[in-house]
Amino acid sequence: MYLHLSLLLTLIGLLCQPSLAQENRANSGWYEILYCGAGPDSKAAKLQTFLPQIYKKLLLVLADVKQGVASKAFRAYFKTNDNIAYVESIFQQIAAGSPVQVPIEGAPSGFTVPYSPMMVCVDPTTPGVNYLQEQCKGVTAASNDNTQIVVLCDLFWTLTDRVMPRSSECPKVKYNKFHPDDHRLVQNQFGAFVHEFAHTYTGVWGTHETYQPTAAVKLSAKESLRNPQNFALYAASVVAECTKYVNPKRLRDNEELKLELDEGDIDAATALTNQIIAEEAADPTEEDATVLDTPPPLMEMFEPAGNATGGINLGELIPGTRRDGGGKRRA
């Protein structure tokens, strides 16, 4: 979900009030945290613990991305090795909290200014933020188009027992379709976070999104890069060590075959169906999870959580991803 651009101006105005700024502002690495409270039991403190966990899990995802289509997960959700570089860059930016290039209204076309990615907690008692309660109905989080802001809704905080994807939530595959074909694998804080910041770093808002796993796999290689749910489903599948995936080539063959069937080619339909059933039967029910190379310890990149500067210290993660304070023209 995405929100109106006026939110950015509202938050900037509120932060300019000295009495509010100190109490309602924290950070974790390059991520800014607004209106999430203060103290060891606050939502801000929880986020400062959560973000280093996200970072560690995304290291596993980045290791999987490098495998390209040799990874069943990458093959399913991104189709081709031609997508490796772009997918890797999006996950690197999410992991690092890289500056978001925000277009400025009234500036020349393509002119942007770098801002830190920002998370805002909805609080019905905070003037200027309480109206977001209405826009948060039914969603865990919401990205704001053409800004660096992701709003964390009340539902996000009901998922405290569902922080990360679980292997028990990995769907099975029957007749080359996911079962159950729903998004329970990303119905957790990790999934919400990756989905919304995929919006932020891809710059894709306001388009019709595909949410169900099988439908996400049906997208073309190009379309998959413009569907934030593909990034969330892929990352969650890697983190949960899922082993069963829809084969996108077989999926396309099935769809093409349906057209042939409409023309009366029953024999071709029967032959391909039997082939798929045989291949599924020959495939073990539970495969060994893909073994990923464990990155070297990076604990020196973390600071103690629970204070205004706790969480991730990621300035060295990606060369060149730093704030320079100046405007940048978007390519």
PDB file of N, CA, C and O in Angstrom, residues 53-128:
ATOM      1  N   GLN A  53      18.643  -8.188  12.866  1.00  0.00           N
ATOM      2  CA  GLN A  53      18.185  -9.518  12.473  1.00  0.00           C
ATOM      3  C   GLN A  53      17.858  -9.547  10.985  1.00  0.00           C
ATOM      4  O   GLN A  53      18.200 -10.511  10.277  1.00  0.00           O
ATOM      5  N   ILE A  54      17.201  -8.502  10.514  1.00  0.00           N
ATOM      6  CA  ILE A  54      16.886  -8.376   9.089  1.00  0.00           C
ATOM      7  C   ILE A  54      18.174  -8.414   8.274  1.00  0.00           C
ATOM      8  O   ILE A  54      18.275  -9.109   7.255  1.00  0.00           O
ATOM      9  N   TYR A  55      19.154  -7.652   8.717  1.00  0.00           N
ATOM     10  CA  TYR A  55      20.422  -7.576   8.003  1.00  0.00           C
ATOM     11  C   TYR A  55      21.066  -8.964   7.864  1.00  0.00           C
ATOM     12  O   TYR A  55      21.506  -9.365   6.774  1.00  0.00           O
ATOM     13  N   LYS A  56      21.113  -9.708   8.949  1.00  0.00           N
ATOM     14  CA  LYS A  56      21.730 -11.029   8.915  1.00  0.00           C
ATOM     15  C   LYS A  56      20.994 -11.966   7.960  1.00  0.00           C
ATOM     16  O   LYS A  56      21.614 -12.740   7.212  1.00  0.00           O
ATOM     17  N   LYS A  57      19.664 -11.908   7.978  1.00  0.00           N
ATOM     18  CA  LYS A  57      18.882 -12.759   7.079  1.00  0.00           C
ATOM     19  C   LYS A  57      19.084 -12.351   5.620  1.00  0.00           C
ATOM     20  O   LYS A  57      19.131 -13.200   4.720  1.00  0.00           O
ATOM     21  N   LEU A  58      19.207 -11.065   5.379  1.00  0.00           N
ATOM     22  CA  LEU A  58      19.404 -10.614   4.000  1.00  0.00           C
ATOM     23  C   LEU A  58      20.790 -11.001   3.473  1.00  0.00           C
ATOM     24  O   LEU A  58      20.973 -11.099   2.252  1.00  0.00           O
ATOM     25  N   LEU A  59      21.761 -11.235   4.351  1.00  0.00           N
ATOM     26  CA  LEU A  59      23.037 -11.769   3.895  1.00  0.00           C
ATOM     27  C   LEU A  59      22.836 -13.154   3.265  1.00  0.00           C
ATOM     28  O   LEU A  59      23.465 -13.492   2.255  1.00  0.00           O
ATOM     29  N   LEU A  60      21.959 -13.963   3.857  1.00  0.00           N
ATOM     30  CA  LEU A  60      21.642 -15.268   3.281  1.00  0.00           C
ATOM     31  C   LEU A  60      20.968 -15.111   1.927  1.00  0.00           C
ATOM     32  O   LEU A  60      21.256 -15.852   0.981  1.00  0.00           O
ATOM     33  N   VAL A  61      20.054 -14.144   1.849  1.00  0.00           N
ATOM     34  CA  VAL A  61      19.355 -13.893   0.589  1.00  0.00           C
ATOM     35  C   VAL A  61      20.346 -13.460  -0.494  1.00  0.00           C
ATOM     36  O   VAL A  61      20.298 -13.941  -1.630  1.00  0.00           O
ATOM     37  N   LEU A  62      21.261 -12.563  -0.141  1.00  0.00           N
ATOM     38  CA  LEU A  62      22.246 -12.091  -1.117  1.00  0.00           C
ATOM     39  C   LEU A  62      23.163 -13.221  -1.584  1.00  0.00           C
ATOM     40  O   LEU A  62      23.556 -13.265  -2.757  1.00  0.00           O
ATOM     41  N   ALA A  63      23.482 -14.141  -0.694  1.00  0.00           N
ATOM     42  CA  ALA A  63      24.283 -15.305  -1.093  1.00  0.00           C
ATOM     43  C   ALA A  63      23.515 -16.161  -2.087  1.00  0.00           C
ATOM     44  O   ALA A  63      24.084 -16.690  -3.050  1.00  0.00           O
ATOM     45  N   ASP A  64      22.206 -16.277  -1.886  1.00  0.00           N
ATOM     46  CA  ASP A  64      21.379 -17.071  -2.792  1.00  0.00           C
ATOM     47  C   ASP A  64      21.236 -16.383  -4.148  1.00  0.00           C
ATOM     48  O   ASP A  64      21.235 -17.042  -5.191  1.00  0.00           O
ATOM     49  N   VAL A  65      21.106 -15.068  -4.134  1.00  0.00           N
ATOM     50  CA  VAL A  65      20.977 -14.320  -5.388  1.00  0.00           C
ATOM     51  C   VAL A  65      22.151 -14.624  -6.312  1.00  0.00           C
ATOM     52  O   VAL A  65      21.982 -14.764  -7.533  1.00  0.00           O
ATOM     53  N   LYS A  66      23.348 -14.734  -5.762  1.00  0.00           N
ATOM     54  CA  LYS A  66      24.544 -14.967  -6.574  1.00  0.00           C
ATOM     55  C   LYS A  66      24.471 -16.292  -7.329  1.00  0.00           C
ATOM     56  O   LYS A  66      25.177 -16.482  -8.342  1.00  0.00           O
ATOM     57  N   GLN A  67      23.649 -17.218  -6.863  1.00  0.00           N
ATOM     58  CA  GLN A  67      23.511 -18.500  -7.557  1.00  0.00           C
ATOM     59  C   GLN A  67      22.680 -18.372  -8.830  1.00  0.00           C
ATOM     60  O   GLN A  67      22.721 -19.251  -9.693  1.00  0.00           O
ATOM     61  N   GLY A  68      21.895 -17.300  -8.930  1.00  0.00           N
ATOM     62  CA  GLY A  68      21.051 -17.134 -10.107  1.00  0.00           C
ATOM     63  C   GLY A  68      20.072 -18.277 -10.252  1.00  0.00           C
ATOM     64  O   GLY A  68      19.544 -18.783  -9.264  1.00  0.00           O
ATOM     65  N   VAL A  69      19.846 -18.716 -11.488  1.00  0.00           N
ATOM     66  CA  VAL A  69      18.839 -19.750 -11.736  1.00  0.00           C
ATOM     67  C   VAL A  69      19.267 -21.125 -11.234  1.00  0.00           C
ATOM     68  O   VAL A  69      18.464 -22.065 -11.280  1.00  0.00           O
ATOM     69  N   ALA A  70      20.499 -21.261 -10.754  1.00  0.00           N
ATOM     70  CA  ALA A  70      20.872 -22.510 -10.072  1.00  0.00           C
ATOM     71  C   ALA A  70      20.117 -22.640  -8.759  1.00  0.00           C
ATOM     72  O   ALA A  70      19.971 -23.747  -8.228  1.00  0.00           O
ATOM     73  N   SER A  71      19.635 -21.519  -8.241  1.00  0.00           N
ATOM     74  CA  SER A  71      18.750 -21.518  -7.074  1.00  0.00           C
ATOM     75  C   SER A  71      17.318 -21.674  -7.554  1.00  0.00           C
ATOM     76  O   SER A  71      16.840 -20.906  -8.395  1.00  0.00           O
ATOM     77  N   LYS A  72      16.615 -22.676  -7.021  1.00  0.00           N
ATOM     78  CA  LYS A  72      15.216 -22.872  -7.416  1.00  0.00           C
ATOM     79  C   LYS A  72      14.359 -21.665  -7.053  1.00  0.00           C
ATOM     80  O   LYS A  72      13.415 -21.324  -7.770  1.00  0.00           O
ATOM     81  N   ALA A  73      14.678 -21.040  -5.929  1.00  0.00           N
ATOM     82  CA  ALA A  73      13.896 -19.875  -5.502  1.00  0.00           C
ATOM     83  C   ALA A  73      14.087 -18.721  -6.486  1.00  0.00           C
ATOM     84  O   ALA A  73      13.120 -18.076  -6.907  1.00  0.00           O
ATOM     85  N   PHE A  74      15.326 -18.443  -6.852  1.00  0.00           N
ATOM     86  CA  PHE A  74      15.591 -17.348  -7.793  1.00  0.00           C
ATOM     87  C   PHE A  74      14.981 -17.658  -9.159  1.00  0.00           C
ATOM     88  O   PHE A  74      14.387 -16.783  -9.797  1.00  0.00           O
ATOM     89  N   ARG A  75      15.115 -18.892  -9.603  1.00  0.00           N
ATOM     90  CA  ARG A  75      14.545 -19.272 -10.902  1.00  0.00           C
ATOM     91  C   ARG A  75      13.039 -19.062 -10.916  1.00  0.00           C
ATOM     92  O   ARG A  75      12.467 -18.576 -11.902  1.00  0.00           O
ATOM     93  N   ALA A  76      12.380 -19.404  -9.796  1.00  0.00           N
ATOM     94  CA  ALA A  76      10.930 -19.262  -9.741  1.00  0.00           C
ATOM     95  C   ALA A  76      10.499 -17.803  -9.784  1.00  0.00           C
ATOM     96  O   ALA A  76       9.604 -17.436 -10.551  1.00  0.00           O
ATOM     97  N   TYR A  77      11.142 -16.967  -8.987  1.00  0.00           N
ATOM     98  CA  TYR A  77      10.630 -15.604  -8.819  1.00  0.00           C
ATOM     99  C   TYR A  77      11.285 -14.568  -9.735  1.00  0.00           C
ATOM    100  O   TYR A  77      10.712 -13.487  -9.941  1.00  0.00           O
ATOM    101  N   PHE A  78      12.469 -14.887 -10.306  1.00  0.00           N
ATOM    102  CA  PHE A  78      13.134 -13.885 -11.155  1.00  0.00           C
ATOM    103  C   PHE A  78      13.610 -14.422 -12.508  1.00  0.00           C
ATOM    104  O   PHE A  78      14.131 -13.659 -13.305  1.00  0.00           O
ATOM    105  N   LYS A  79      13.500 -15.698 -12.752  1.00  0.00           N
ATOM    106  CA  LYS A  79      13.546 -16.320 -14.074  1.00  0.00           C
ATOM    107  C   LYS A  79      14.897 -16.429 -14.763  1.00  0.00           C
ATOM    108  O   LYS A  79      15.159 -17.417 -15.424  1.00  0.00           O
ATOM    109  N   THR A  80      15.731 -15.429 -14.714  1.00  0.00           N
ATOM    110  CA  THR A  80      16.917 -15.388 -15.562  1.00  0.00           C
ATOM    111  C   THR A  80      18.107 -14.767 -14.839  1.00  0.00           C
ATOM    112  O   THR A  80      17.940 -13.894 -13.988  1.00  0.00           O
ATOM    113  N   ASN A  81      19.296 -15.223 -15.206  1.00  0.00           N
ATOM    114  CA  ASN A  81      20.511 -14.647 -14.628  1.00  0.00           C
ATOM    115  C   ASN A  81      20.699 -13.186 -15.010  1.00  0.00           C
ATOM    116  O   ASN A  81      21.480 -12.471 -14.373  1.00  0.00           O
ATOM    117  N   ASP A  82      20.001 -12.737 -16.041  1.00  0.00           N
ATOM    118  CA  ASP A  82      20.077 -11.327 -16.418  1.00  0.00           C
ATOM    119  C   ASP A  82      19.546 -10.413 -15.314  1.00  0.00           C
ATOM    120  O   ASP A  82      19.846  -9.213 -15.296  1.00  0.00           O
ATOM    121  N   ASN A  83      18.757 -10.980 -14.394  1.00  0.00           N
ATOM    122  CA  ASN A  83      18.173 -10.189 -13.308  1.00  0.00           C
ATOM    123  C   ASN A  83      19.026 -10.174 -12.036  1.00  0.00           C
ATOM    124  O   ASN A  83      18.667  -9.505 -11.063  1.00  0.00           O
ATOM    125  N   ILE A  84      20.130 -10.912 -12.036  1.00  0.00           N
ATOM    126  CA  ILE A  84      20.931 -11.026 -10.810  1.00  0.00           C
ATOM    127  C   ILE A  84      21.381  -9.663 -10.300  1.00  0.00           C
ATOM    128  O   ILE A  84      21.207  -9.333  -9.120  1.00  0.00           O
ATOM    129  N   ALA A  85      21.976  -8.852 -11.165  1.00  0.00           N
ATOM    130  CA  ALA A  85      22.566  -7.583 -10.722  1.00  0.00           C
ATOM    131  C   ALA A  85      21.513  -6.657 -10.119  1.00  0.00           C
ATOM    132  O   ALA A  85      21.745  -6.035  -9.071  1.00  0.00           O
ATOM    133  N   TYR A  86      20.343  -6.576 -10.756  1.00  0.00           N
ATOM    134  CA  TYR A  86      19.309  -5.664 -10.251  1.00  0.00           C
ATOM    135  C   TYR A  86      18.752  -6.164  -8.925  1.00  0.00           C
ATOM    136  O   TYR A  86      18.618  -5.391  -7.965  1.00  0.00           O
ATOM    137  N   VAL A  87      18.429  -7.451  -8.852  1.00  0.00           N
ATOM    138  CA  VAL A  87      17.873  -8.016  -7.613  1.00  0.00           C
ATOM    139  C   VAL A  87      18.880  -7.857  -6.473  1.00  0.00           C
ATOM    140  O   VAL A  87      18.520  -7.489  -5.352  1.00  0.00           O
ATOM    141  N   GLU A  88      20.149  -8.109  -6.768  1.00  0.00           N
ATOM    142  CA  GLU A  88      21.189  -7.961  -5.753  1.00  0.00           C
ATOM    143  C   GLU A  88      21.266  -6.526  -5.255  1.00  0.00           C
ATOM    144  O   GLU A  88      21.376  -6.275  -4.047  1.00  0.00           O
ATOM    145  N   SER A  89      21.163  -5.560  -6.158  1.00  0.00           N
ATOM    146  CA  SER A  89      21.261  -4.155  -5.746  1.00  0.00           C
ATOM    147  C   SER A  89      20.104  -3.754  -4.843  1.00  0.00           C
ATOM    148  O   SER A  89      20.294  -2.998  -3.887  1.00  0.00           O
ATOM    149  N   ILE A  90      18.900  -4.256  -5.122  1.00  0.00           N
ATOM    150  CA  ILE A  90      17.739  -3.913  -4.274  1.00  0.00           C
ATOM    151  C   ILE A  90      17.929  -4.483  -2.872  1.00  0.00           C
ATOM    152  O   ILE A  90      17.728  -3.782  -1.864  1.00  0.00           O
ATOM    153  N   PHE A  91      18.345  -5.730  -2.767  1.00  0.00           N
ATOM    154  CA  PHE A  91      18.529  -6.325  -1.438  1.00  0.00           C
ATOM    155  C   PHE A  91      19.721  -5.710  -0.707  1.00  0.00           C
ATOM    156  O   PHE A  91      19.701  -5.587   0.526  1.00  0.00           O
ATOM    157  N   GLN A  92      20.754  -5.318  -1.422  1.00  0.00           N
ATOM    158  CA  GLN A  92      21.862  -4.622  -0.773  1.00  0.00           C
ATOM    159  C   GLN A  92      21.389  -3.300  -0.164  1.00  0.00           C
ATOM    160  O   GLN A  92      21.767  -2.948   0.965  1.00  0.00           O
ATOM    161  N   GLN A  93      20.575  -2.572  -0.899  1.00  0.00           N
ATOM    162  CA  GLN A  93      20.089  -1.289  -0.395  1.00  0.00           C
ATOM    163  C   GLN A  93      19.164  -1.469   0.807  1.00  0.00           C
ATOM    164  O   GLN A  93      19.232  -0.692   1.768  1.00  0.00           O
ATOM    165  N   ILE A  94      18.314  -2.477   0.762  1.00  0.00           N
ATOM    166  CA  ILE A  94      17.438  -2.741   1.915  1.00  0.00           C
ATOM    167  C   ILE A  94      18.279  -3.119   3.128  1.00  0.00           C
ATOM    168  O   ILE A  94      18.045  -2.636   4.243  1.00  0.00           O
ATOM    169  N   ALA A  95      19.257  -3.994   2.932  1.00  0.00           N
ATOM    170  CA  ALA A  95      20.105  -4.436   4.043  1.00  0.00           C
ATOM    171  C   ALA A  95      20.871  -3.271   4.649  1.00  0.00           C
ATOM    172  O   ALA A  95      20.980  -3.142   5.874  1.00  0.00           O
ATOM    173  N   ALA A  96      21.397  -2.403   3.794  1.00  0.00           N
ATOM    174  CA  ALA A  96      22.241  -1.312   4.274  1.00  0.00           C
ATOM    175  C   ALA A  96      21.449  -0.102   4.738  1.00  0.00           C
ATOM    176  O   ALA A  96      21.977   0.735   5.472  1.00  0.00           O
ATOM    177  N   GLY A  97      20.185   0.011   4.320  1.00  0.00           N
ATOM    178  CA  GLY A  97      19.453   1.242   4.591  1.00  0.00           C
ATOM    179  C   GLY A  97      20.040   2.390   3.791  1.00  0.00           C
ATOM    180  O   GLY A  97      20.220   3.500   4.312  1.00  0.00           O
ATOM    181  N   SER A  98      20.355   2.123   2.535  1.00  0.00           N
ATOM    182  CA  SER A  98      20.989   3.134   1.692  1.00  0.00           C
ATOM    183  C   SER A  98      20.093   4.351   1.528  1.00  0.00           C
ATOM    184  O   SER A  98      18.861   4.250   1.596  1.00  0.00           O
ATOM    185  N   PRO A  99      20.686   5.521   1.302  1.00  0.00           N
ATOM    186  CA  PRO A  99      19.874   6.723   1.073  1.00  0.00           C
ATOM    187  C   PRO A  99      18.915   6.529  -0.090  1.00  0.00           C
ATOM    188  O   PRO A  99      19.249   5.902  -1.093  1.00  0.00           O
ATOM    189  N   VAL A 100      17.714   7.052   0.085  1.00  0.00           N
ATOM    190  CA  VAL A 100      16.672   6.963  -0.938  1.00  0.00           C
ATOM    191  C   VAL A 100      16.686   8.261  -1.743  1.00  0.00           C
ATOM    192  O   VAL A 100      16.644   9.351  -1.165  1.00  0.00           O
ATOM    193  N   GLN A 101      16.740   8.148  -3.050  1.00  0.00           N
ATOM    194  CA  GLN A 101      16.737   9.328  -3.905  1.00  0.00           C
ATOM    195  C   GLN A 101      15.299   9.800  -4.097  1.00  0.00           C
ATOM    196  O   GLN A 101      14.503   9.157  -4.771  1.00  0.00           O
ATOM    197  N   VAL A 102      14.960  10.923  -3.466  1.00  0.00           N
ATOM    198  CA  VAL A 102      13.584  11.428  -3.453  1.00  0.00           C
ATOM    199  C   VAL A 102      13.451  12.590  -4.433  1.00  0.00           C
ATOM    200  O   VAL A 102      14.185  13.579  -4.330  1.00  0.00           O
ATOM    201  N   PRO A 103      12.533  12.493  -5.391  1.00  0.00           N
ATOM    202  CA  PRO A 103      12.328  13.609  -6.315  1.00  0.00           C
ATOM    203  C   PRO A 103      11.720  14.800  -5.595  1.00  0.00           C
ATOM    204  O   PRO A 103      10.897  14.644  -4.693  1.00  0.00           O
ATOM    205  N   ILE A 104      12.133  15.986  -5.983  1.00  0.00           N
ATOM    206  CA  ILE A 104      11.666  17.210  -5.348  1.00  0.00           C
ATOM    207  C   ILE A 104      10.656  17.907  -6.251  1.00  0.00           C
ATOM    208  O   ILE A 104      10.938  18.175  -7.425  1.00  0.00           O
ATOM    209  N   GLU A 105       9.485  18.177  -5.681  1.00  0.00           N
ATOM    210  CA  GLU A 105       8.429  18.832  -6.454  1.00  0.00           C
ATOM    211  C   GLU A 105       8.892  20.219  -6.888  1.00  0.00           C
ATOM    212  O   GLU A 105       9.423  21.001  -6.109  1.00  0.00           O
ATOM    213  N   GLY A 106       8.719  20.512  -8.168  1.00  0.00           N
ATOM    214  CA  GLY A 106       9.098  21.805  -8.702  1.00  0.00           C
ATOM    215  C   GLY A 106      10.516  21.868  -9.220  1.00  0.00           C
ATOM    216  O   GLY A 106      10.896  22.832  -9.890  1.00  0.00           O
ATOM    217  N   ALA A 107      11.326  20.835  -8.910  1.00  0.00           N
ATOM    218  CA  ALA A 107      12.710  20.804  -9.389  1.00  0.00           C
ATOM    219  C   ALA A 107      12.737  20.268 -10.818  1.00  0.00           C
ATOM    220  O   ALA A 107      11.759  19.671 -11.289  1.00  0.00           O
ATOM    221  N   PRO A 108      13.844  20.446 -11.529  1.00  0.00           N
ATOM    222  CA  PRO A 108      13.949  19.898 -12.884  1.00  0.00           C
ATOM    223  C   PRO A 108      13.705  18.396 -12.889  1.00  0.00           C
ATOM    224  O   PRO A 108      14.006  17.699 -11.918  1.00  0.00           O
ATOM    225  N   SER A 109      13.156  17.915 -13.973  1.00  0.00           N
ATOM    226  CA  SER A 109      12.842  16.496 -14.088  1.00  0.00           C
ATOM    227  C   SER A 109      14.078  15.649 -13.843  1.00  0.00           C
ATOM    228  O   SER A 109      15.151  15.898 -14.401  1.00  0.00           O
ATOM    229  N   GLY A 110      13.935  14.619 -13.001  1.00  0.00           N
ATOM    230  CA  GLY A 110      15.047  13.726 -12.696  1.00  0.00           C
ATOM    231  C   GLY A 110      15.918  14.177 -11.552  1.00  0.00           C
ATOM    232  O   GLY A 110      16.807  13.439 -11.134  1.00  0.00           O
ATOM    233  N   PHE A 111      15.679  15.360 -10.985  1.00  0.00           N
ATOM    234  CA  PHE A 111      16.492  15.849  -9.877  1.00  0.00           C
ATOM    235  C   PHE A 111      15.991  15.227  -8.579  1.00  0.00           C
ATOM    236  O   PHE A 111      14.800  15.270  -8.276  1.00  0.00           O
ATOM    237  N   THR A 112      16.904  14.636  -7.824  1.00  0.00           N
ATOM    238  CA  THR A 112      16.533  13.991  -6.558  1.00  0.00           C
ATOM    239  C   THR A 112      17.491  14.408  -5.457  1.00  0.00           C
ATOM    240  O   THR A 112      18.604  14.878  -5.717  1.00  0.00           O
ATOM    241  N   VAL A 113      17.040  14.218  -4.220  1.00  0.00           N
ATOM    242  CA  VAL A 113      17.855  14.509  -3.037  1.00  0.00           C
ATOM    243  C   VAL A 113      17.886  13.250  -2.173  1.00  0.00           C
ATOM    244  O   VAL A 113      16.855  12.602  -1.974  1.00  0.00           O
ATOM    245  N   PRO A 114      19.059  12.842  -1.647  1.00  0.00           N
ATOM    246  CA  PRO A 114      19.134  11.628  -0.831  1.00  0.00           C
ATOM    247  C   PRO A 114      18.605  11.845   0.589  1.00  0.00           C
ATOM    248  O   PRO A 114      18.971  12.817   1.249  1.00  0.00           O
ATOM    249  N   TYR A 115      17.731  10.962   1.025  1.00  0.00           N
ATOM    250  CA  TYR A 115      17.206  10.974   2.391  1.00  0.00           C
ATOM    251  C   TYR A 115      17.408   9.598   3.008  1.00  0.00           C
ATOM    252  O   TYR A 115      17.327   8.584   2.315  1.00  0.00           O
ATOM    253  N   SER A 116      17.607   9.559   4.307  1.00  0.00           N
ATOM    254  CA  SER A 116      17.668   8.283   5.011  1.00  0.00           C
ATOM    255  C   SER A 116      16.319   7.593   4.940  1.00  0.00           C
ATOM    256  O   SER A 116      15.274   8.244   5.057  1.00  0.00           O
ATOM    257  N   PRO A 117      16.292   6.261   4.790  1.00  0.00           N
ATOM    258  CA  PRO A 117      15.014   5.553   4.844  1.00  0.00           C
ATOM    259  C   PRO A 117      14.400   5.731   6.228  1.00  0.00           C
ATOM    260  O   PRO A 117      15.112   5.755   7.228  1.00  0.00           O
ATOM    261  N   MET A 118      13.092   5.865   6.271  1.00  0.00           N
ATOM    262  CA  MET A 118      12.417   6.270   7.505  1.00  0.00           C
ATOM    263  C   MET A 118      11.234   5.355   7.803  1.00  0.00           C
ATOM    264  O   MET A 118      10.431   5.060   6.924  1.00  0.00           O
ATOM    265  N   MET A 119      11.143   4.906   9.050  1.00  0.00           N
ATOM    266  CA  MET A 119       9.981   4.152   9.520  1.00  0.00           C
ATOM    267  C   MET A 119       9.213   5.000  10.525  1.00  0.00           C
ATOM    268  O   MET A 119       9.814   5.580  11.437  1.00  0.00           O
ATOM    269  N   VAL A 120       7.901   5.060  10.347  1.00  0.00           N
ATOM    270  CA  VAL A 120       7.045   5.873  11.211  1.00  0.00           C
ATOM    271  C   VAL A 120       5.993   4.970  11.843  1.00  0.00           C
ATOM    272  O   VAL A 120       5.283   4.244  11.133  1.00  0.00           O
ATOM    273  N   CYS A 121       5.909   4.980  13.152  1.00  0.00           N
ATOM    274  CA  CYS A 121       4.888   4.206  13.860  1.00  0.00           C
ATOM    275  C   CYS A 121       3.606   5.019  13.941  1.00  0.00           C
ATOM    276  O   CYS A 121       3.637   6.198  14.302  1.00  0.00           O
ATOM    277  N   VAL A 122       2.493   4.401  13.603  1.00  0.00           N
ATOM    278  CA  VAL A 122       1.192   5.059  13.709  1.00  0.00           C
ATOM    279  C   VAL A 122       0.816   5.173  15.180  1.00  0.00           C
ATOM    280  O   VAL A 122       0.875   4.201  15.927  1.00  0.00           O
ATOM    281  N   ASP A 123       0.467   6.369  15.590  1.00  0.00           N
ATOM    282  CA  ASP A 123       0.065   6.612  16.974  1.00  0.00           C
ATOM    283  C   ASP A 123      -1.197   7.472  16.954  1.00  0.00           C
ATOM    284  O   ASP A 123      -1.170   8.622  16.514  1.00  0.00           O
ATOM    285  N   PRO A 124      -2.329   6.916  17.402  1.00  0.00           N
ATOM    286  CA  PRO A 124      -3.584   7.680  17.355  1.00  0.00           C
ATOM    287  C   PRO A 124      -3.576   8.918  18.235  1.00  0.00           C
ATOM    288  O   PRO A 124      -4.449   9.773  18.111  1.00  0.00           O
ATOM    289  N   THR A 125      -2.573   9.057  19.112  1.00  0.00           N
ATOM    290  CA  THR A 125      -2.539  10.222  20.003  1.00  0.00           C
ATOM    291  C   THR A 125      -1.613  11.328  19.501  1.00  0.00           C
ATOM    292  O   THR A 125      -1.547  12.388  20.104  1.00  0.00           O
ATOM    293  N   THR A 126      -0.882  11.064  18.412  1.00  0.00           N
ATOM    294  CA  THR A 126       0.089  12.050  17.932  1.00  0.00           C
ATOM    295  C   THR A 126      -0.518  12.913  16.835  1.00  0.00           C
ATOM    296  O   THR A 126      -0.880  12.393  15.779  1.00  0.00           O
ATOM    297  N   PRO A 127      -0.643  14.208  17.042  1.00  0.00           N
ATOM    298  CA  PRO A 127      -1.187  15.088  16.007  1.00  0.00           C
ATOM    299  C   PRO A 127      -0.344  15.006  14.737  1.00  0.00           C
ATOM    300  O   PRO A 127       0.878  14.973  14.782  1.00  0.00           O
ATOM    301  N   GLY A 128      -1.031  14.942  13.602  1.00  0.00           N
ATOM    302  CA  GLY A 128      -0.330  14.885  12.331  1.00  0.00           C
ATOM    303  C   GLY A 128       0.001  13.480  11.882  1.00  0.00           C
ATOM    304  O   GLY A 128       0.298  13.246  10.717  1.00  0.00           O
TER     305      GLY A 128
END
